[in-house]
Short mmCIF file of C-alpha atoms in Angstrom, two decimals:
data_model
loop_
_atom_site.label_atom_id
_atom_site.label_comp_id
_atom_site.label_asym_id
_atom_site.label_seq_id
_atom_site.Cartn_x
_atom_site.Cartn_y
_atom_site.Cartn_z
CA UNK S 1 -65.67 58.17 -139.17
CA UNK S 2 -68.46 61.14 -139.15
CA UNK S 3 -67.58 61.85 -142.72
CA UNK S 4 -67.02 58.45 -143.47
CA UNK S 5 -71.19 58.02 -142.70
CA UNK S 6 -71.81 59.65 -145.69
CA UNK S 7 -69.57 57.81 -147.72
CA UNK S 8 -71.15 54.90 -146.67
CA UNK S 9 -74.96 55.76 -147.23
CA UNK S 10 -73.29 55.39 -150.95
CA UNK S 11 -70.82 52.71 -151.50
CA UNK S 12 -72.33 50.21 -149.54
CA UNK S 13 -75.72 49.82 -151.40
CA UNK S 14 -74.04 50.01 -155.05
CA UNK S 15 -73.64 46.21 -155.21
CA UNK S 16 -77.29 45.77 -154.43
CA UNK S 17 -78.61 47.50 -157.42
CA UNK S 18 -79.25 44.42 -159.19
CA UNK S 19 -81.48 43.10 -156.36
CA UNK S 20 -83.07 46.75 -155.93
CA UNK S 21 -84.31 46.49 -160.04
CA UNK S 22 -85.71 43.12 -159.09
CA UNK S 23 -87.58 44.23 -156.03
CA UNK S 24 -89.01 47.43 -158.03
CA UNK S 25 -90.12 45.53 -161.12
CA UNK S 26 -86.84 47.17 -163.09
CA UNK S 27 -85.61 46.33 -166.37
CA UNK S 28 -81.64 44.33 -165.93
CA UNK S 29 -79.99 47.55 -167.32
CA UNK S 30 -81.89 50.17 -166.06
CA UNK S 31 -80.37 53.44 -164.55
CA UNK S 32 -83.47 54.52 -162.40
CA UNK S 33 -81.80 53.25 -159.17
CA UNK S 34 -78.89 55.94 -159.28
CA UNK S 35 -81.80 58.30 -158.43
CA UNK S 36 -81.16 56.91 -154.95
CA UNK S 37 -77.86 57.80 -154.94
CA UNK S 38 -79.11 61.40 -156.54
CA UNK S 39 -81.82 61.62 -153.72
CA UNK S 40 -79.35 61.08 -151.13
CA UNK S 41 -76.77 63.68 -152.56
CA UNK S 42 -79.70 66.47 -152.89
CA UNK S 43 -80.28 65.72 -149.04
CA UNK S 44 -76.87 65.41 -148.18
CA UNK S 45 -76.92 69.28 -150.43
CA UNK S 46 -79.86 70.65 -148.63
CA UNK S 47 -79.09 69.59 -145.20
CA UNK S 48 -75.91 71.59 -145.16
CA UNK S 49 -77.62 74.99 -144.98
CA UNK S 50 -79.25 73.77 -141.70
CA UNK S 51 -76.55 72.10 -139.57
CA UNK S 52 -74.26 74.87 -139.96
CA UNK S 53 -76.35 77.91 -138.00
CA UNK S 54 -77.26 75.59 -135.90
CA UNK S 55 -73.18 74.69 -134.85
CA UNK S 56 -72.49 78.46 -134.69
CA UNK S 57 -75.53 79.27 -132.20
CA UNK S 58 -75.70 75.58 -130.04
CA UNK S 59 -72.15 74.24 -130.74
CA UNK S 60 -70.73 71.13 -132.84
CA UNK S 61 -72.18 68.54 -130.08
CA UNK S 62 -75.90 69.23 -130.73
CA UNK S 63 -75.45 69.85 -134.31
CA UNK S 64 -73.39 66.29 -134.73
CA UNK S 65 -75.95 64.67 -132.86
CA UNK S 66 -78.77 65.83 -134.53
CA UNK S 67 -77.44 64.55 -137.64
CA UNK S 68 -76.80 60.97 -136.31
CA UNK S 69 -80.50 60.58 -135.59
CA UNK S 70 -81.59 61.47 -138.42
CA UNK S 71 -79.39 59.55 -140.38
CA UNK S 72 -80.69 56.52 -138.70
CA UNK S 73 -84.30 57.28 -139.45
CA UNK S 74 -83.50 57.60 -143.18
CA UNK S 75 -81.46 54.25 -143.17
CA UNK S 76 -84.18 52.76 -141.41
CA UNK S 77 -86.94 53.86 -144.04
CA UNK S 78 -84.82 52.78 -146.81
CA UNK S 79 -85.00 49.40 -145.63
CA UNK S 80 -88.60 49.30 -145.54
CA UNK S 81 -89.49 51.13 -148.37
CA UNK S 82 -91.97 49.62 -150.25
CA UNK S 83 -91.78 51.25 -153.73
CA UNK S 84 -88.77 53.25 -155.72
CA UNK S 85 -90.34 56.91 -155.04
CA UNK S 86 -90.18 55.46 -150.71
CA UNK S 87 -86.78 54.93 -151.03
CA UNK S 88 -86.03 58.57 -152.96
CA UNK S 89 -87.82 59.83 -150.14
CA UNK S 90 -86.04 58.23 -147.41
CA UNK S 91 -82.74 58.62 -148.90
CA UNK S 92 -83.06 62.23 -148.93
CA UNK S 93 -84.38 62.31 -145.44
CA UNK S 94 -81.20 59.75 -144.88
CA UNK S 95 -78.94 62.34 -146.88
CA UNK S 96 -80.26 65.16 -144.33
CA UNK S 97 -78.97 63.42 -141.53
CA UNK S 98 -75.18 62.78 -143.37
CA UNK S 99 -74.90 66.52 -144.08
CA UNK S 100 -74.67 67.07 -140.50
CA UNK S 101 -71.63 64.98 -139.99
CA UNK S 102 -70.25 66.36 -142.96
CA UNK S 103 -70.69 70.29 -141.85
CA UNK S 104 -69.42 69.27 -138.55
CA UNK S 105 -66.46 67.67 -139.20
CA UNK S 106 -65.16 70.59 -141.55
CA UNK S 107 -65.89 73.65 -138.98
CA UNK S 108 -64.41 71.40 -136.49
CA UNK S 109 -61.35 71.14 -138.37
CA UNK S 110 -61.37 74.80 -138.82
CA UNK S 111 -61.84 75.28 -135.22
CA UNK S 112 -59.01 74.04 -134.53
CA UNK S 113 -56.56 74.78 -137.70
CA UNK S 114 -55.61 77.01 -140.39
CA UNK S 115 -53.47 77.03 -143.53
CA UNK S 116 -51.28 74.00 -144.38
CA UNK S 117 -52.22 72.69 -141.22
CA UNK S 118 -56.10 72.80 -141.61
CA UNK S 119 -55.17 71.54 -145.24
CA UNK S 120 -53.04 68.34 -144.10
CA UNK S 121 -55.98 67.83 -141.10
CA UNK S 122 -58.64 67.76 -143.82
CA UNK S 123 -56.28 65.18 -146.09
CA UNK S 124 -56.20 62.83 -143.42
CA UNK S 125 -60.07 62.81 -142.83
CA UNK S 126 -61.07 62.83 -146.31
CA UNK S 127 -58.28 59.74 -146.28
CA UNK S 128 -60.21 57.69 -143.40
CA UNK S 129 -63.49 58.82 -145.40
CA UNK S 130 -62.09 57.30 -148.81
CA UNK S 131 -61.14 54.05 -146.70
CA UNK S 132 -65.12 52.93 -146.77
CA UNK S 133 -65.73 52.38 -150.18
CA UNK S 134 -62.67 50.31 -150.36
CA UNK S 135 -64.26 47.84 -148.38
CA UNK S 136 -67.57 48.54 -148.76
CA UNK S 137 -68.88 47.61 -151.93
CA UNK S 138 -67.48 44.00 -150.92
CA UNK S 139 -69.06 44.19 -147.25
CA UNK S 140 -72.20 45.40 -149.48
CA UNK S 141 -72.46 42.32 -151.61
CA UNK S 142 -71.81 40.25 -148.82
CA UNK S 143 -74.92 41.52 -147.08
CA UNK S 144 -77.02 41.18 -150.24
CA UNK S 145 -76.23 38.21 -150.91
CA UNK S 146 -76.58 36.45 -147.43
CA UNK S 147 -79.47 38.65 -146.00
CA UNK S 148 -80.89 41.20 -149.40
CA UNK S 149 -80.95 44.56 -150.09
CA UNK S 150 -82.85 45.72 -146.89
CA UNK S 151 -80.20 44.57 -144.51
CA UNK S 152 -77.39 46.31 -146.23
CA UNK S 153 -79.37 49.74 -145.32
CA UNK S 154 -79.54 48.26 -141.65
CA UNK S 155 -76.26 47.83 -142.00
CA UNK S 156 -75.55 51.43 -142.07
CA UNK S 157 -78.50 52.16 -138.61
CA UNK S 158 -76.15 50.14 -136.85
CA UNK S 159 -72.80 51.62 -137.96
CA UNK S 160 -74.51 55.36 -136.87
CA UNK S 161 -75.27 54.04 -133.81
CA UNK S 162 -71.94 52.50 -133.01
CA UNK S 163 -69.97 55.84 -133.90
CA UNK S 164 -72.33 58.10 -132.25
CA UNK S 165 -71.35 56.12 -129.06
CA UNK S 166 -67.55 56.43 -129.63
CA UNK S 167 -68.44 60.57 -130.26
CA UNK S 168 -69.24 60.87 -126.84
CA UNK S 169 -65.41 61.97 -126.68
CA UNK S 170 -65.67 64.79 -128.75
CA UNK S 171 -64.81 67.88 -126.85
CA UNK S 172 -67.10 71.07 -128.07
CA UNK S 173 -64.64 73.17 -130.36
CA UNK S 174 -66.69 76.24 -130.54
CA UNK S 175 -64.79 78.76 -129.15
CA UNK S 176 -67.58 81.34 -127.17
CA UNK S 177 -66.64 84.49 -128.98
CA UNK S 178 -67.85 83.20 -132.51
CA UNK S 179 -71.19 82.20 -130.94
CA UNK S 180 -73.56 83.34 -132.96
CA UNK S 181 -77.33 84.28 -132.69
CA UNK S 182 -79.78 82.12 -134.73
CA UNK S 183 -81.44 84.63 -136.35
CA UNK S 184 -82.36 84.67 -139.89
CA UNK S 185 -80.55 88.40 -140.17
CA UNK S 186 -77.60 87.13 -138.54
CA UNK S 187 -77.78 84.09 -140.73
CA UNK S 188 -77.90 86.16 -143.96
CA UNK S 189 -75.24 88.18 -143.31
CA UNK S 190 -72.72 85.26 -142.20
CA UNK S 191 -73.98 83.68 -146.11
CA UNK S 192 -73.22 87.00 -147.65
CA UNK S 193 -69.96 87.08 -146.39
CA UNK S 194 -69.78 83.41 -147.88
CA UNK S 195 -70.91 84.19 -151.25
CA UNK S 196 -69.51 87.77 -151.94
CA UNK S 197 -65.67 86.37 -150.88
CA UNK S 198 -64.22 85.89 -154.24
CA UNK S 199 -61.76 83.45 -153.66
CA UNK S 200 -64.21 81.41 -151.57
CA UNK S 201 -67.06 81.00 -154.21
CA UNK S 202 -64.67 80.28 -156.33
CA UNK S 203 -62.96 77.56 -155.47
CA UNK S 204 -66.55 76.29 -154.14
CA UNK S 205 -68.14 76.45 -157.55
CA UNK S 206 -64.38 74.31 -158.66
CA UNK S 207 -65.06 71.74 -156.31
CA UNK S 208 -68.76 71.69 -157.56
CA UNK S 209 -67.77 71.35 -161.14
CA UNK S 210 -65.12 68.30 -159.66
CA UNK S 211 -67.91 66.60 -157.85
CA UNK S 212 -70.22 66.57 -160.88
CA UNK S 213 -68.10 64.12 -162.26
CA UNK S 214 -67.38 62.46 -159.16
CA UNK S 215 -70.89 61.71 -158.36
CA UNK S 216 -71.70 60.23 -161.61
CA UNK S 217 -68.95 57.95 -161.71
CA UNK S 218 -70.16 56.79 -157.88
CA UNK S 219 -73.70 56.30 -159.81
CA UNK S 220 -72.81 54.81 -162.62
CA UNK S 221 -69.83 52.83 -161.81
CA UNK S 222 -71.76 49.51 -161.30
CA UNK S 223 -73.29 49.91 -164.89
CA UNK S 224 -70.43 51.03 -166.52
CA UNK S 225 -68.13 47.95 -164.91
CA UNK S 226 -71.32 46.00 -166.05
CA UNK S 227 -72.21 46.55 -169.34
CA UNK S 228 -69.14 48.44 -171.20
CA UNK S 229 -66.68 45.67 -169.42
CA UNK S 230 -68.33 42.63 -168.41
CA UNK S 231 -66.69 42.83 -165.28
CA UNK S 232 -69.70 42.81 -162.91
CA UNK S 233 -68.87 39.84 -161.05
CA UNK S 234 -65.48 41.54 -160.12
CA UNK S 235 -67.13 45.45 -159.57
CA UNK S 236 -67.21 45.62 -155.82
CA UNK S 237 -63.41 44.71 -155.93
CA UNK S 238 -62.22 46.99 -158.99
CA UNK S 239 -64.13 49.93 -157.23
CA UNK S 240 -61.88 49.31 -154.23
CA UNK S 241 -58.86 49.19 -155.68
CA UNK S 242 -59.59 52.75 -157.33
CA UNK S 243 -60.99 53.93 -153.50
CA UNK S 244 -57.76 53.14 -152.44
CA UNK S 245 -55.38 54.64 -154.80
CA UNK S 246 -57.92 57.82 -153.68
CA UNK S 247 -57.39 57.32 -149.75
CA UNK S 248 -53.42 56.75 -150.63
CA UNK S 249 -53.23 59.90 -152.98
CA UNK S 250 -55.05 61.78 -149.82
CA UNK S 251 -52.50 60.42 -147.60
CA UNK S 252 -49.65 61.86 -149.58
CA UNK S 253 -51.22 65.01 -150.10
CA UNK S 254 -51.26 65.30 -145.99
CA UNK S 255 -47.38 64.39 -146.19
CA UNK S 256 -46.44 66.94 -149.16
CA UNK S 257 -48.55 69.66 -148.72
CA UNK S 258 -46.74 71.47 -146.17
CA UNK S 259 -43.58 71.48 -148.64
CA UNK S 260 -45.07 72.89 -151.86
CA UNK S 261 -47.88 74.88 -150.38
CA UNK S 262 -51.76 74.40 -150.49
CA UNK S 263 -52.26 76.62 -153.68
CA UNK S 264 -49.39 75.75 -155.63
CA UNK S 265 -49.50 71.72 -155.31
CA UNK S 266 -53.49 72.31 -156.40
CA UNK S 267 -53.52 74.39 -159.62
CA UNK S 268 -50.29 71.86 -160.57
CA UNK S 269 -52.66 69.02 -159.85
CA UNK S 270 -55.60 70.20 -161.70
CA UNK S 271 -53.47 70.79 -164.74
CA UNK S 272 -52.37 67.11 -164.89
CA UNK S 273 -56.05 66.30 -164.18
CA UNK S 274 -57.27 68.48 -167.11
CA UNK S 275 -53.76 66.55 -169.50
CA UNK S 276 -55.25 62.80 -167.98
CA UNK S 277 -59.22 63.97 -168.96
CA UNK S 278 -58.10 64.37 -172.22
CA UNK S 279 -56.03 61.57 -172.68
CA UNK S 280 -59.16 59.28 -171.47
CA UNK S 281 -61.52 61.30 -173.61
CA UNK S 282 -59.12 60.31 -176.95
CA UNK S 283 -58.99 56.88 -175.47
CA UNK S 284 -63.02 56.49 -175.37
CA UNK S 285 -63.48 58.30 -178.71
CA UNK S 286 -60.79 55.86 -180.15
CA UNK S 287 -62.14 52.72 -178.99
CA UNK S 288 -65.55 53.14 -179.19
CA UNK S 289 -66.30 53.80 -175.44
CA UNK S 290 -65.05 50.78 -174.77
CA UNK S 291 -61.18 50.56 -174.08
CA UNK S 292 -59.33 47.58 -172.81
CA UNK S 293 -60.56 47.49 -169.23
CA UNK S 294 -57.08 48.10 -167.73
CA UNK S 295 -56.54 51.04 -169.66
CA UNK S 296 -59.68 52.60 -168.16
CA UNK S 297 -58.65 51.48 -164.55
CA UNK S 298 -55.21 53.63 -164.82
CA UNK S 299 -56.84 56.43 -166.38
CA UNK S 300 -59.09 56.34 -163.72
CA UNK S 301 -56.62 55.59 -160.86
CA UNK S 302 -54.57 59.13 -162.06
CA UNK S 303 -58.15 61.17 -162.38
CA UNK S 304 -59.40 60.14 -158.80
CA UNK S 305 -56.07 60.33 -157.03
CA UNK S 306 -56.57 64.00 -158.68
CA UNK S 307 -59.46 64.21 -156.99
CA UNK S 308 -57.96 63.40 -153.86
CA UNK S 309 -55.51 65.92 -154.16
CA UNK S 310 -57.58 68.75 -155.08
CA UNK S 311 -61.19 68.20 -152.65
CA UNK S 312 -58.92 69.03 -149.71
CA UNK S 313 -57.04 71.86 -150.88
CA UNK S 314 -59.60 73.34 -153.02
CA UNK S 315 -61.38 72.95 -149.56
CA UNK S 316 -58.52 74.35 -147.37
CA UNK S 317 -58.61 77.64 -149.57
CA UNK S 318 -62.42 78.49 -149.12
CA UNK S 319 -62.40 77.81 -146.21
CA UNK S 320 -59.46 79.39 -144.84
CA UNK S 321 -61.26 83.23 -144.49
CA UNK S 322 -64.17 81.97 -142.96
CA UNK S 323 -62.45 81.50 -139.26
CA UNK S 324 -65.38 83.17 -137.64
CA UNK S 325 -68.69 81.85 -139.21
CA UNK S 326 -66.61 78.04 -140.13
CA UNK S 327 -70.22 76.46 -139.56
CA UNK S 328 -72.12 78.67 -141.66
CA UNK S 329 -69.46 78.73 -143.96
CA UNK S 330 -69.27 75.08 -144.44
CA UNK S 331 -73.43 74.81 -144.75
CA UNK S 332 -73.09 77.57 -147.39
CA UNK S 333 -70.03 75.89 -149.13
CA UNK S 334 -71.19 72.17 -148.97
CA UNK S 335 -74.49 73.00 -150.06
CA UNK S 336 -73.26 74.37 -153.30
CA UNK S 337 -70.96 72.13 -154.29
CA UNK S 338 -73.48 69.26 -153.18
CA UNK S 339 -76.39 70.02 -154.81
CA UNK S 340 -74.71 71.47 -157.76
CA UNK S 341 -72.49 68.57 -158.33
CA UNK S 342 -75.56 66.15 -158.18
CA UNK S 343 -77.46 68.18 -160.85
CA UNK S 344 -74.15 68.08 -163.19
CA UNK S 345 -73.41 64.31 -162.00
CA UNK S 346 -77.82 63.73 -163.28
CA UNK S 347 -76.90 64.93 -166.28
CA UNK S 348 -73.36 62.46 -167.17
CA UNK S 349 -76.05 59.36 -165.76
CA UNK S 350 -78.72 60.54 -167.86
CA UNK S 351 -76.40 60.58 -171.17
CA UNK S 352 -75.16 56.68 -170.36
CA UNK S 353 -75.52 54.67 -173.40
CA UNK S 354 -73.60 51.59 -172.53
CA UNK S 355 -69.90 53.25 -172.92
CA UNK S 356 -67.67 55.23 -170.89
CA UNK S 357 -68.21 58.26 -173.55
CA UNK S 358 -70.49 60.39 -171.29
CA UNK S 359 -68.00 60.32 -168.38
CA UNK S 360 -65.04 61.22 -170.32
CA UNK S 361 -66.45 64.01 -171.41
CA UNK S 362 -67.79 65.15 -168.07
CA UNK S 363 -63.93 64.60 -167.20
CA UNK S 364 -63.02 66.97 -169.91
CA UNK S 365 -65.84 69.54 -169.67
CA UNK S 366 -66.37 69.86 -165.92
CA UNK S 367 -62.36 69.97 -165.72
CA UNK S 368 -61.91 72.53 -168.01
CA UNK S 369 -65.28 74.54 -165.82
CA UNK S 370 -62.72 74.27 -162.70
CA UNK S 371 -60.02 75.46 -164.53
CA UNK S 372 -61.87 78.97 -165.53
CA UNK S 373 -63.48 79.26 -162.08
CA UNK S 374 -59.33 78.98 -160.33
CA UNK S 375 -58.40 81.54 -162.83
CA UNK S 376 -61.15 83.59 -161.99
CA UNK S 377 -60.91 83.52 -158.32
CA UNK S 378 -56.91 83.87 -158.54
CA UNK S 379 -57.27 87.10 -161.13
CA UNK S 380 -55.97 84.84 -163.78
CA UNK S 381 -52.85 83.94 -161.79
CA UNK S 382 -51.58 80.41 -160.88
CA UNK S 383 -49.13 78.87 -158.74
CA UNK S 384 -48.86 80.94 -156.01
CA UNK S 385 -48.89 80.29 -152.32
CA UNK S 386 -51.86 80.34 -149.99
CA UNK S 387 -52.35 83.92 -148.76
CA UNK S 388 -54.58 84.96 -146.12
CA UNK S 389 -57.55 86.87 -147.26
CA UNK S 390 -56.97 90.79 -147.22
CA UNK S 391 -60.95 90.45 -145.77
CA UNK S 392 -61.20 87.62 -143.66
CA UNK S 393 -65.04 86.94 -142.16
CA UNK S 394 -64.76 88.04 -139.05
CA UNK S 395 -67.20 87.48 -135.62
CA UNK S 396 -68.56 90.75 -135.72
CA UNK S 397 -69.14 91.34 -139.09
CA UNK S 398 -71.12 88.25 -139.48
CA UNK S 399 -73.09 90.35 -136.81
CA UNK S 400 -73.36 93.21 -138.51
CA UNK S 401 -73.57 91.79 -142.13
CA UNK S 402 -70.42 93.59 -143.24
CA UNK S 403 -67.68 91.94 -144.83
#
């Protein structure tokens, strides 16, 4: 439910963007309120490089907790934000606070696994975290339409505050021999070991490429249902179907994994995702950029449940070398693919011209970017199983700064 706080700073406010273009003096069709959902991923980006130092020196308590407060200081301000630039600002100081839970959760997980096991433990959390936008864009318009936009972003201040009291449970998973000093040396060294690992970076800059995409269809997805469907009356519902064929694809991943292996099942996956891109990119260029509407929902349903399949292994395998700096690791790793995924996703929303054109292609182009950075990491190879890293970060090297 940590991770799924970040999930929900998104999917809950999409079916208030009408109201939010009324209350900002907005033109009906204009994209200038998916800056907030920009504003919150660049926080959500930045944030990462802090929270994860601070687990490795004070442990994943103070870290977590730390992020829940700030999280509800950023929902807070969104709701009374009197302007558009207000609410950018508060939703990155509201995206600050959801990186914690996010860092947290991941060096938690590899506290406490490795392998196919870490890579099944992630699947299920990313499957609880894909289970909030399947209700919430309906829970959202529910809220905006009883009590407006500013109670949908209370909404989420009392959600934080509920979970942070269930956390209490939460034994510390730091074990006391990968306590680390918080010193900007130490710090440095732990991210060079992040950045020179080969296999990590590259599957991190994969997963950035993937969540380019991924972030622009979040951003755009009420416009596109909107304006190149006419389904806007039914958007909060079609965008939960597609969350849960994600959350069910994430579930089976968890169940299959263990049988074909972390590496294998992913570079299979990614092929059929590249094969689907295409086919929706000769769809769009076909029609228009406007195919029948169900034809768009089951390309999409195969391209997300691709997603599903591939965030948790591609995480799995960065992760897995990074054993003893996992919260530096997963600041250094989130903040990449974070930040660089909202600057790609910026782009797709900028390029919107009423069809689902500019997405297909980021489909295509960003898939075929993944492809290249896998084939770079794995030496051009494919298909293999996960292997353990012939270098893996180690407690005293992220001391020492060698790797």
């Amino acid at each position: 439910m940590s991770m799924a706080l970040a999930a929900l700073g998104i999917d809950l406010m999409l079916p208030a963007f009408p109201d939010l273009r009324q209350a900002f003096d907005l033109p009906a069709d204009s994209t200038a309120v998916a800056g907030a959902v920009t504003a919150y991923f660049l926080g959500l980006a930045g944030g990462q490089l802090v929270y994860g130092p601070l687990a490795d020196r004070f442990g994943r308590r103070p870290a977590l907790y730390l992020g829940y407060g700030i999280y509800a200081v950023g929902a807070l301000a969104s709701a009374l934000s009197p302007s558009l630039a207000v609410l950018y600002a508060a939703r990155l100081i509201w995206g600050l606070g959801a990186a914690g839970c996010r860092v947290i959760t991941f060096a938690v997980i590899r506290d406490r696994y490795e392998g196919e096991r870490m890579s099944r433990a992630m699947s299920f959390v990313m499957a609880v975290f894909v289970l909030v936008p399947i209700a919430a864009p309906a829970v959202g318009a529910v809220i905006t339409a009883v009590g407006g936009w500013q109670w949908v972003f209370l909404a989420c201040v009392v959600a934080v505050v509920g979970i942070a009291t269930w956390a209490v449970r939460l034994p510390e998973t730091l074990h006391e021999e990968y306590r680390l000093e918080l010193r900007f040396g130490r710090i440095l060294a732990a991210t060079r070991q992040v950045v020179s690992h080969r296999q990590s970076m590259a599957y991190t800059l994969a997963m950035t490429a993937l969540y380019g995409v991924f972030t622009s269809y979040l951003a755009s997805s009420e416009i596109i249902f909107g304006q190149a469907f006419g389904a806007a009356d039914t958007f909060p519902y079609l965008f939960g179907g597609l969350a849960a064929v994600m959350g069910g694809a994430m579930l089976l991943n968890a169940r299959i994994v263990g049988t074909f292996g972390t590496r294998r099942l992913s570079h299979v996956v990614l092929v059929g995702y590249l094969v689907a891109a295409a086919a929706l990119l000769a769809l769009a260029l076909a029609t228009g950029g406007r195919p029948p509407l169900w034809a768009f929902l089951l390309a999409m349903a195969v391209l997300l449940s691709g997603h599903a399949l591939l965030i948790p292994n591609f995480n799995t395998i960065a992760m897995d070398p990074m054993a003893a700096i996992a919260g530096t690791a997963s600041s250094v790793i989130g903040a990449v693919q974070l930040a660089g995924g909202a600057l790609l996703g910026a782009v797709l929303d900028r390029a919107f011209d009423g069809t689902i054109l500019p997405l297909a292609w980021g489909f295509v182009l960003y898939g075929i970017l993944a492809l290249a950075l896998v084939l770079w990491g794995e030496d051009g190879g494919l298909f293999e199983p996960l292997r353990g890293s012939p270098q893996p970060a180690t407690a005293s090297s992220a001391r020492t700064g060698r790797s």
